[in-house]
GROMACS .gro file of C-alpha atoms in nm:
model
  412
    1UNK     CA    1  -4.469   8.710   3.600
    2UNK     CA    2  -4.309   8.642   3.961
    3UNK     CA    3  -4.604   8.428   4.039
    4UNK     CA    4  -4.533   8.196   3.733
    5UNK     CA    5  -4.166   8.194   3.832
    6UNK     CA    6  -4.188   8.082   4.203
    7UNK     CA    7  -4.466   7.844   4.081
    8UNK     CA    8  -4.177   7.646   3.900
    9UNK     CA    9  -4.022   7.381   4.142
   10UNK     CA   10  -3.688   7.527   4.269
   11UNK     CA   11  -3.489   7.241   4.128
   12UNK     CA   12  -3.609   7.292   3.784
   13UNK     CA   13  -3.543   7.660   3.781
   14UNK     CA   14  -3.184   7.585   3.890
   15UNK     CA   15  -3.142   7.319   3.635
   16UNK     CA   16  -3.291   7.554   3.374
   17UNK     CA   17  -3.052   7.814   3.452
   18UNK     CA   18  -2.751   7.561   3.448
   19UNK     CA   19  -2.843   7.440   3.107
   20UNK     CA   20  -2.889   7.798   2.966
   21UNK     CA   21  -2.564   7.922   3.104
   22UNK     CA   22  -2.388   7.628   2.954
   23UNK     CA   23  -2.552   7.691   2.609
   24UNK     CA   24  -2.461   8.078   2.634
   25UNK     CA   25  -2.103   8.001   2.737
   26UNK     CA   26  -2.042   7.748   2.438
   27UNK     CA   27  -2.243   7.948   2.170
   28UNK     CA   28  -2.140   8.284   2.270
   29UNK     CA   29  -1.819   8.290   2.471
   30UNK     CA   30  -1.777   8.652   2.513
   31UNK     CA   31  -2.129   8.690   2.631
   32UNK     CA   32  -2.079   8.407   2.884
   33UNK     CA   33  -1.773   8.577   2.996
   34UNK     CA   34  -1.958   8.909   3.057
   35UNK     CA   35  -2.219   8.729   3.271
   36UNK     CA   36  -1.953   8.663   3.534
   37UNK     CA   37  -2.059   8.941   3.764
   38UNK     CA   38  -2.413   8.753   3.817
   39UNK     CA   39  -2.215   8.466   3.956
   40UNK     CA   40  -1.980   8.703   4.138
   41UNK     CA   41  -2.268   8.853   4.311
   42UNK     CA   42  -2.434   8.523   4.414
   43UNK     CA   43  -2.115   8.409   4.583
   44UNK     CA   44  -2.082   8.736   4.759
   45UNK     CA   45  -2.419   8.716   4.890
   46UNK     CA   46  -2.330   8.371   5.010
   47UNK     CA   47  -2.020   8.438   5.156
   48UNK     CA   48  -2.200   8.745   5.347
   49UNK     CA   49  -2.406   8.462   5.527
   50UNK     CA   50  -2.138   8.184   5.603
   51UNK     CA   51  -1.968   8.344   5.919
   52UNK     CA   52  -2.261   8.452   6.133
   53UNK     CA   53  -2.476   8.151   5.997
   54UNK     CA   54  -2.195   7.898   6.109
   55UNK     CA   55  -2.138   8.090   6.453
   56UNK     CA   56  -2.504   8.094   6.566
   57UNK     CA   57  -2.606   7.770   6.414
   58UNK     CA   58  -2.320   7.569   6.585
   59UNK     CA   59  -2.359   7.754   6.935
   60UNK     CA   60  -2.728   7.701   6.908
   61UNK     CA   61  -2.693   7.319   6.818
   62UNK     CA   62  -2.466   7.255   7.103
   63UNK     CA   63  -2.677   7.435   7.372
   64UNK     CA   64  -2.999   7.226   7.249
   65UNK     CA   65  -2.798   6.918   7.246
   66UNK     CA   66  -2.762   6.918   7.620
   67UNK     CA   67  -2.644   6.583   7.662
   68UNK     CA   68  -2.266   6.610   7.653
   69UNK     CA   69  -2.232   6.250   7.603
   70UNK     CA   70  -2.457   6.226   7.294
   71UNK     CA   71  -2.267   6.518   7.161
   72UNK     CA   72  -1.941   6.322   7.176
   73UNK     CA   73  -2.097   6.011   7.018
   74UNK     CA   74  -2.237   6.233   6.723
   75UNK     CA   75  -1.924   6.360   6.666
   76UNK     CA   76  -1.744   6.045   6.663
   77UNK     CA   77  -1.998   5.890   6.441
   78UNK     CA   78  -1.977   6.189   6.190
   79UNK     CA   79  -1.592   6.188   6.170
   80UNK     CA   80  -1.606   5.809   6.140
   81UNK     CA   81  -1.829   5.816   5.843
   82UNK     CA   82  -1.628   6.124   5.680
   83UNK     CA   83  -1.322   5.902   5.707
   84UNK     CA   84  -1.457   5.584   5.581
   85UNK     CA   85  -1.614   5.736   5.263
   86UNK     CA   86  -1.269   5.916   5.222
   87UNK     CA   87  -1.085   5.563   5.229
   88UNK     CA   88  -1.350   5.441   4.972
   89UNK     CA   89  -1.308   5.737   4.751
   90UNK     CA   90  -0.931   5.680   4.715
   91UNK     CA   91  -0.979   5.318   4.664
   92UNK     CA   92  -1.220   5.403   4.360
   93UNK     CA   93  -0.955   5.671   4.245
   94UNK     CA   94  -0.696   5.408   4.234
   95UNK     CA   95  -0.870   5.145   4.073
   96UNK     CA   96  -0.995   5.330   3.785
   97UNK     CA   97  -0.678   5.506   3.735
   98UNK     CA   98  -0.490   5.193   3.712
   99UNK     CA   99  -0.765   5.005   3.507
  100UNK     CA  100  -0.801   5.308   3.236
  101UNK     CA  101  -0.524   5.439   3.020
  102UNK     CA  102  -0.526   5.837   3.066
  103UNK     CA  103  -0.230   5.901   2.839
  104UNK     CA  104  -0.294   6.245   2.675
  105UNK     CA  105  -0.396   6.233   2.298
  106UNK     CA  106  -0.114   6.499   2.229
  107UNK     CA  107   0.194   6.638   2.402
  108UNK     CA  108   0.099   6.863   2.696
  109UNK     CA  109   0.238   7.220   2.781
  110UNK     CA  110   0.296   7.291   3.148
  111UNK     CA  111   0.093   7.591   3.290
  112UNK     CA  112   0.277   7.851   3.532
  113UNK     CA  113   0.165   7.709   3.890
  114UNK     CA  114   0.221   7.917   4.202
  115UNK     CA  115   0.399   7.686   4.472
  116UNK     CA  116   0.207   7.599   4.768
  117UNK     CA  117   0.372   7.636   5.087
  118UNK     CA  118   0.273   7.326   5.302
  119UNK     CA  119   0.212   7.405   5.658
  120UNK     CA  120   0.383   7.188   5.938
  121UNK     CA  121   0.174   6.964   6.168
  122UNK     CA  122   0.207   7.199   6.454
  123UNK     CA  123   0.121   7.497   6.246
  124UNK     CA  124  -0.202   7.326   6.126
  125UNK     CA  125  -0.313   7.246   6.470
  126UNK     CA  126  -0.223   7.596   6.600
  127UNK     CA  127  -0.442   7.721   6.328
  128UNK     CA  128  -0.748   7.546   6.477
  129UNK     CA  129  -0.749   7.789   6.744
  130UNK     CA  130  -0.818   8.184   6.656
  131UNK     CA  131  -0.597   8.433   6.818
  132UNK     CA  132  -0.866   8.686   6.754
  133UNK     CA  133  -1.212   8.539   6.718
  134UNK     CA  134  -1.360   8.857   6.590
  135UNK     CA  135  -1.086   8.854   6.312
  136UNK     CA  136  -1.195   8.476   6.239
  137UNK     CA  137  -1.530   8.605   6.189
  138UNK     CA  138  -1.446   8.899   5.957
  139UNK     CA  139  -1.199   8.715   5.771
  140UNK     CA  140  -1.432   8.406   5.725
  141UNK     CA  141  -1.198   8.154   5.858
  142UNK     CA  142  -1.441   7.909   5.902
  143UNK     CA  143  -1.246   7.637   6.081
  144UNK     CA  144  -1.168   7.879   6.355
  145UNK     CA  145  -1.525   7.995   6.353
  146UNK     CA  146  -1.633   7.651   6.425
  147UNK     CA  147  -1.380   7.605   6.708
  148UNK     CA  148  -1.475   7.920   6.877
  149UNK     CA  149  -1.842   7.847   6.836
  150UNK     CA  150  -1.803   7.516   6.999
  151UNK     CA  151  -1.621   7.644   7.304
  152UNK     CA  152  -1.902   7.940   7.339
  153UNK     CA  153  -2.180   7.653   7.305
  154UNK     CA  154  -2.008   7.432   7.584
  155UNK     CA  155  -1.947   7.729   7.816
  156UNK     CA  156  -2.304   7.835   7.776
  157UNK     CA  157  -2.403   7.474   7.868
  158UNK     CA  158  -2.187   7.460   8.178
  159UNK     CA  159  -2.303   7.816   8.286
  160UNK     CA  160  -2.678   7.725   8.269
  161UNK     CA  161  -2.931   7.988   8.383
  162UNK     CA  162  -2.666   8.258   8.410
  163UNK     CA  163  -2.605   8.223   8.039
  164UNK     CA  164  -2.964   8.208   7.948
  165UNK     CA  165  -3.012   8.545   7.805
  166UNK     CA  166  -2.706   8.478   7.580
  167UNK     CA  167  -2.828   8.147   7.449
  168UNK     CA  168  -3.167   8.313   7.366
  169UNK     CA  169  -3.018   8.575   7.170
  170UNK     CA  170  -2.778   8.334   6.964
  171UNK     CA  171  -3.075   8.110   6.918
  172UNK     CA  172  -3.285   8.416   6.774
  173UNK     CA  173  -2.964   8.482   6.542
  174UNK     CA  174  -2.951   8.159   6.432
  175UNK     CA  175  -3.327   8.163   6.312
  176UNK     CA  176  -3.266   8.492   6.168
  177UNK     CA  177  -2.981   8.383   5.963
  178UNK     CA  178  -3.197   8.080   5.829
  179UNK     CA  179  -3.457   8.338   5.701
  180UNK     CA  180  -3.192   8.562   5.532
  181UNK     CA  181  -3.066   8.245   5.380
  182UNK     CA  182  -3.401   8.155   5.253
  183UNK     CA  183  -3.398   8.494   5.088
  184UNK     CA  184  -3.057   8.493   4.948
  185UNK     CA  185  -3.112   8.129   4.801
  186UNK     CA  186  -3.374   8.267   4.568
  187UNK     CA  187  -3.083   8.423   4.376
  188UNK     CA  188  -2.955   8.059   4.298
  189UNK     CA  189  -3.074   8.044   3.941
  190UNK     CA  190  -2.930   8.384   3.852
  191UNK     CA  191  -2.593   8.284   4.008
  192UNK     CA  192  -2.585   7.940   3.839
  193UNK     CA  193  -2.662   8.102   3.504
  194UNK     CA  194  -2.377   8.343   3.546
  195UNK     CA  195  -2.125   8.098   3.673
  196UNK     CA  196  -2.191   7.823   3.404
  197UNK     CA  197  -2.167   8.061   3.113
  198UNK     CA  198  -1.859   8.232   3.251
  199UNK     CA  199  -1.686   7.877   3.304
  200UNK     CA  200  -1.774   7.744   2.938
  201UNK     CA  201  -1.700   8.092   2.791
  202UNK     CA  202  -1.360   8.124   2.957
  203UNK     CA  203  -1.217   7.769   2.926
  204UNK     CA  204  -1.418   7.618   2.642
  205UNK     CA  205  -1.448   7.269   2.515
  206UNK     CA  206  -1.103   7.271   2.350
  207UNK     CA  207  -0.902   7.324   2.673
  208UNK     CA  208  -1.036   6.978   2.777
  209UNK     CA  209  -0.932   6.773   2.473
  210UNK     CA  210  -0.569   6.706   2.557
  211UNK     CA  211  -0.674   6.598   2.910
  212UNK     CA  212  -0.996   6.446   2.818
  213UNK     CA  213  -0.919   6.097   2.956
  214UNK     CA  214  -0.798   6.250   3.294
  215UNK     CA  215  -1.101   6.448   3.344
  216UNK     CA  216  -1.333   6.190   3.219
  217UNK     CA  217  -1.188   5.926   3.492
  218UNK     CA  218  -1.235   6.196   3.762
  219UNK     CA  219  -1.585   6.244   3.663
  220UNK     CA  220  -1.649   5.853   3.637
  221UNK     CA  221  -1.501   5.824   3.977
  222UNK     CA  222  -1.721   6.085   4.114
  223UNK     CA  223  -2.008   5.957   3.941
  224UNK     CA  224  -1.954   5.590   4.102
  225UNK     CA  225  -1.887   5.746   4.437
  226UNK     CA  226  -2.173   5.954   4.453
  227UNK     CA  227  -2.435   5.712   4.316
  228UNK     CA  228  -2.311   5.365   4.429
  229UNK     CA  229  -2.121   5.444   4.757
  230UNK     CA  230  -2.371   5.755   4.883
  231UNK     CA  231  -2.659   5.587   4.742
  232UNK     CA  232  -2.578   5.260   4.894
  233UNK     CA  233  -2.556   5.414   5.254
  234UNK     CA  234  -2.845   5.627   5.187
  235UNK     CA  235  -3.042   5.293   5.074
  236UNK     CA  236  -2.915   5.075   5.356
  237UNK     CA  237  -2.865   5.303   5.657
  238UNK     CA  238  -3.058   5.626   5.558
  239UNK     CA  239  -3.407   5.470   5.538
  240UNK     CA  240  -3.478   5.650   5.199
  241UNK     CA  241  -3.472   5.572   4.831
  242UNK     CA  242  -3.171   5.695   4.643
  243UNK     CA  243  -3.416   5.854   4.390
  244UNK     CA  244  -3.570   6.065   4.677
  245UNK     CA  245  -3.223   6.158   4.823
  246UNK     CA  246  -3.075   6.275   4.483
  247UNK     CA  247  -3.408   6.458   4.406
  248UNK     CA  248  -3.386   6.647   4.750
  249UNK     CA  249  -3.030   6.749   4.738
  250UNK     CA  250  -3.008   6.826   4.366
  251UNK     CA  251  -3.027   7.202   4.386
  252UNK     CA  252  -2.747   7.209   4.653
  253UNK     CA  253  -2.533   6.981   4.431
  254UNK     CA  254  -2.553   7.235   4.151
  255UNK     CA  255  -2.462   7.511   4.365
  256UNK     CA  256  -2.159   7.341   4.482
  257UNK     CA  257  -2.074   7.236   4.094
  258UNK     CA  258  -2.099   7.589   3.990
  259UNK     CA  259  -1.953   7.760   4.277
  260UNK     CA  260  -1.680   7.533   4.359
  261UNK     CA  261  -1.702   7.615   4.715
  262UNK     CA  262  -1.802   7.387   5.006
  263UNK     CA  263  -1.854   7.672   5.252
  264UNK     CA  264  -2.058   7.877   4.980
  265UNK     CA  265  -2.280   7.566   4.969
  266UNK     CA  266  -2.367   7.564   5.324
  267UNK     CA  267  -2.693   7.761   5.286
  268UNK     CA  268  -2.821   7.539   5.004
  269UNK     CA  269  -2.721   7.211   5.182
  270UNK     CA  270  -2.860   7.317   5.506
  271UNK     CA  271  -3.185   7.384   5.346
  272UNK     CA  272  -3.186   7.053   5.181
  273UNK     CA  273  -3.091   6.846   5.448
  274UNK     CA  274  -3.344   7.028   5.717
  275UNK     CA  275  -3.643   7.077   5.483
  276UNK     CA  276  -3.621   6.755   5.254
  277UNK     CA  277  -3.420   6.496   5.435
  278UNK     CA  278  -3.585   6.560   5.755
  279UNK     CA  279  -3.287   6.610   5.962
  280UNK     CA  280  -3.311   6.814   6.278
  281UNK     CA  281  -3.187   7.192   6.256
  282UNK     CA  282  -2.979   7.128   6.552
  283UNK     CA  283  -2.775   6.843   6.395
  284UNK     CA  284  -2.760   6.992   6.074
  285UNK     CA  285  -2.613   7.290   6.208
  286UNK     CA  286  -2.351   7.075   6.350
  287UNK     CA  287  -2.256   6.821   6.079
  288UNK     CA  288  -2.268   7.053   5.763
  289UNK     CA  289  -1.994   7.303   5.888
  290UNK     CA  290  -1.791   7.035   6.015
  291UNK     CA  291  -1.822   6.844   5.672
  292UNK     CA  292  -1.746   7.158   5.469
  293UNK     CA  293  -1.413   7.178   5.674
  294UNK     CA  294  -1.291   6.816   5.696
  295UNK     CA  295  -1.497   6.601   5.456
  296UNK     CA  296  -1.289   6.596   5.125
  297UNK     CA  297  -1.389   6.278   4.930
  298UNK     CA  298  -1.340   6.479   4.628
  299UNK     CA  299  -1.052   6.672   4.699
  300UNK     CA  300  -0.864   6.416   4.948
  301UNK     CA  301  -0.984   6.117   4.799
  302UNK     CA  302  -1.050   6.064   4.429
  303UNK     CA  303  -0.828   6.353   4.288
  304UNK     CA  304  -0.503   6.285   4.457
  305UNK     CA  305  -0.530   5.941   4.362
  306UNK     CA  306  -0.600   5.984   4.005
  307UNK     CA  307  -0.389   6.265   3.963
  308UNK     CA  308  -0.079   6.070   4.122
  309UNK     CA  309  -0.132   5.793   3.891
  310UNK     CA  310  -0.171   6.011   3.590
  311UNK     CA  311   0.142   6.216   3.659
  312UNK     CA  312   0.358   5.870   3.745
  313UNK     CA  313   0.241   5.748   3.381
  314UNK     CA  314   0.348   6.096   3.238
  315UNK     CA  315   0.692   6.066   3.370
  316UNK     CA  316   0.720   5.717   3.336
  317UNK     CA  317   0.749   5.617   3.684
  318UNK     CA  318   0.599   5.279   3.782
  319UNK     CA  319   0.388   5.233   4.102
  320UNK     CA  320   0.354   4.931   4.307
  321UNK     CA  321   0.095   4.833   4.548
  322UNK     CA  322   0.283   4.966   4.843
  323UNK     CA  323   0.266   5.302   4.672
  324UNK     CA  324  -0.102   5.270   4.615
  325UNK     CA  325  -0.151   5.211   4.992
  326UNK     CA  326   0.067   5.520   5.094
  327UNK     CA  327  -0.141   5.747   4.835
  328UNK     CA  328  -0.449   5.610   5.012
  329UNK     CA  329  -0.350   5.666   5.355
  330UNK     CA  330  -0.176   6.001   5.301
  331UNK     CA  331  -0.461   6.143   5.090
  332UNK     CA  332  -0.722   6.064   5.368
  333UNK     CA  333  -0.511   6.193   5.654
  334UNK     CA  334  -0.421   6.500   5.464
  335UNK     CA  335  -0.795   6.574   5.404
  336UNK     CA  336  -0.842   6.597   5.768
  337UNK     CA  337  -0.484   6.747   5.850
  338UNK     CA  338  -0.512   7.028   5.599
  339UNK     CA  339  -0.862   7.146   5.695
  340UNK     CA  340  -0.888   7.521   5.655
  341UNK     CA  341  -0.568   7.558   5.447
  342UNK     CA  342  -0.629   7.770   5.134
  343UNK     CA  343  -0.598   7.557   4.817
  344UNK     CA  344  -0.680   7.271   4.996
  345UNK     CA  345  -0.698   7.025   4.689
  346UNK     CA  346  -0.369   7.145   4.576
  347UNK     CA  347  -0.210   7.107   4.879
  348UNK     CA  348  -0.357   6.764   4.935
  349UNK     CA  349  -0.203   6.655   4.581
  350UNK     CA  350   0.135   6.795   4.691
  351UNK     CA  351   0.144   6.614   5.017
  352UNK     CA  352   0.051   6.291   4.819
  353UNK     CA  353   0.285   6.332   4.558
  354UNK     CA  354   0.599   6.414   4.832
  355UNK     CA  355   0.484   6.088   5.006
  356UNK     CA  356   0.508   5.881   4.688
  357UNK     CA  357   0.837   6.048   4.552
  358UNK     CA  358   0.648   6.172   4.247
  359UNK     CA  359   0.769   6.517   4.083
  360UNK     CA  360   0.567   6.815   4.208
  361UNK     CA  361   0.650   6.970   3.843
  362UNK     CA  362   0.364   6.760   3.710
  363UNK     CA  363   0.092   6.950   3.889
  364UNK     CA  364   0.170   7.222   3.627
  365UNK     CA  365   0.036   6.992   3.336
  366UNK     CA  366  -0.317   6.971   3.498
  367UNK     CA  367  -0.335   7.324   3.672
  368UNK     CA  368  -0.506   7.470   3.344
  369UNK     CA  369  -0.823   7.254   3.377
  370UNK     CA  370  -0.831   7.266   3.773
  371UNK     CA  371  -1.176   7.479   3.769
  372UNK     CA  372  -1.335   7.197   3.553
  373UNK     CA  373  -1.217   6.936   3.792
  374UNK     CA  374  -1.284   7.152   4.126
  375UNK     CA  375  -1.637   7.152   3.998
  376UNK     CA  376  -1.658   6.767   4.057
  377UNK     CA  377  -1.469   6.757   4.348
  378UNK     CA  378  -1.667   7.015   4.536
  379UNK     CA  379  -2.004   6.845   4.440
  380UNK     CA  380  -1.882   6.530   4.573
  381UNK     CA  381  -1.774   6.681   4.904
  382UNK     CA  382  -2.105   6.857   4.956
  383UNK     CA  383  -2.310   6.547   4.850
  384UNK     CA  384  -2.123   6.347   5.105
  385UNK     CA  385  -2.194   6.604   5.379
  386UNK     CA  386  -2.555   6.547   5.329
  387UNK     CA  387  -2.558   6.181   5.296
  388UNK     CA  388  -2.369   6.169   5.648
  389UNK     CA  389  -2.622   6.408   5.774
  390UNK     CA  390  -2.903   6.179   5.706
  391UNK     CA  391  -2.748   5.837   5.782
  392UNK     CA  392  -2.633   5.963   6.119
  393UNK     CA  393  -2.957   6.159   6.217
  394UNK     CA  394  -3.124   5.856   6.143
  395UNK     CA  395  -2.928   5.638   6.358
  396UNK     CA  396  -2.960   5.889   6.652
  397UNK     CA  397  -3.339   5.963   6.622
  398UNK     CA  398  -3.266   6.308   6.509
  399UNK     CA  399  -3.503   6.330   6.226
  400UNK     CA  400  -3.814   6.560   6.207
  401UNK     CA  401  -4.172   6.411   6.161
  402UNK     CA  402  -4.240   6.666   5.856
  403UNK     CA  403  -4.425   6.565   5.556
  404UNK     CA  404  -4.136   6.559   5.321
  405UNK     CA  405  -3.968   6.297   5.559
  406UNK     CA  406  -4.296   6.108   5.563
  407UNK     CA  407  -4.294   6.097   5.164
  408UNK     CA  408  -3.919   5.989   5.192
  409UNK     CA  409  -4.003   5.698   5.436
  410UNK     CA  410  -4.283   5.576   5.232
  411UNK     CA  411  -4.079   5.555   4.911
  412UNK     CA  412  -3.799   5.354   5.070
   0.00000   0.00000   0.00000
């Protein structure tokens, strides 16, 4: 029984669980809702890994990348790619939102929406640095964990030989967490089954009908961005075929789609990037946590652009090209500026609406289907992280010469 199960390729197990969960949720909504604990169990197991995995992986990556100049260049290239794809994502969202009429087929009812407090610029900057690193680890504050781990990694580099025992312990800790991650990821089909059954059973198809055009435009923008933009970068700069790339990252995409968590998708993304895309563990351990924190093509690029136009149309407020430029600039900058803030997508949309002078009350009309949209947003973010990992790693000769990479290189 178990031998047969594990003989099935992992991505096929995940896809099968995805389809089965969707069918159960659609045909038997009550059963689908009852399966939610399976998804919750998977998410809890993933969250258990995130803090120690990120800390050990980043410290290990920085200490192994001994060249400080190279580390700075890697950081600049990585963040530059994140910013570039965010601008392109905003442009795609604005273009489709303008060209396609998203007027709802029937009158919308506003949903009760909890107001989000937007932190000041100074507060955002202060939130980068933990007052208590142990509290940051226990609370899973990923942004603060990343900063603290980077400081520790640089300090170990500076000390050299006296810090060698600490470096070896953390390096062993990283390898240990990679192994635990591989074990936990075997729960992925079970988690995907429970989450998809619950989402479809809880929200149903009927809840999408009044906002079908709005959801459709976002999913179309996501599809174009992932296939055309990410696929284009992979083909021209990543040195592999788009088909090979998407086949390699498929299971990580499904995890991101069902969990709606970039951080929760880190273990699956790390496995895909290192084992199938050929990216070195050191760079993967650096780029993926950073991307999960600041790369927001879905949340900060596509979503605010489309939602802003939708809300403007809803209230009959005309937008000009200056407004479009402001939306693009604000959404892109907010995607980095609100890193680590809870409810990031909503905060970024609030910032964008404020910048253009659109009514914040419009958020209430689309809040009911936010989970459905969040699935696409998160999948976009995580796919972008993996694309950047491959492209930058190739440009810096940080690819492993394993069999999977050889296959990808031959098919390019």
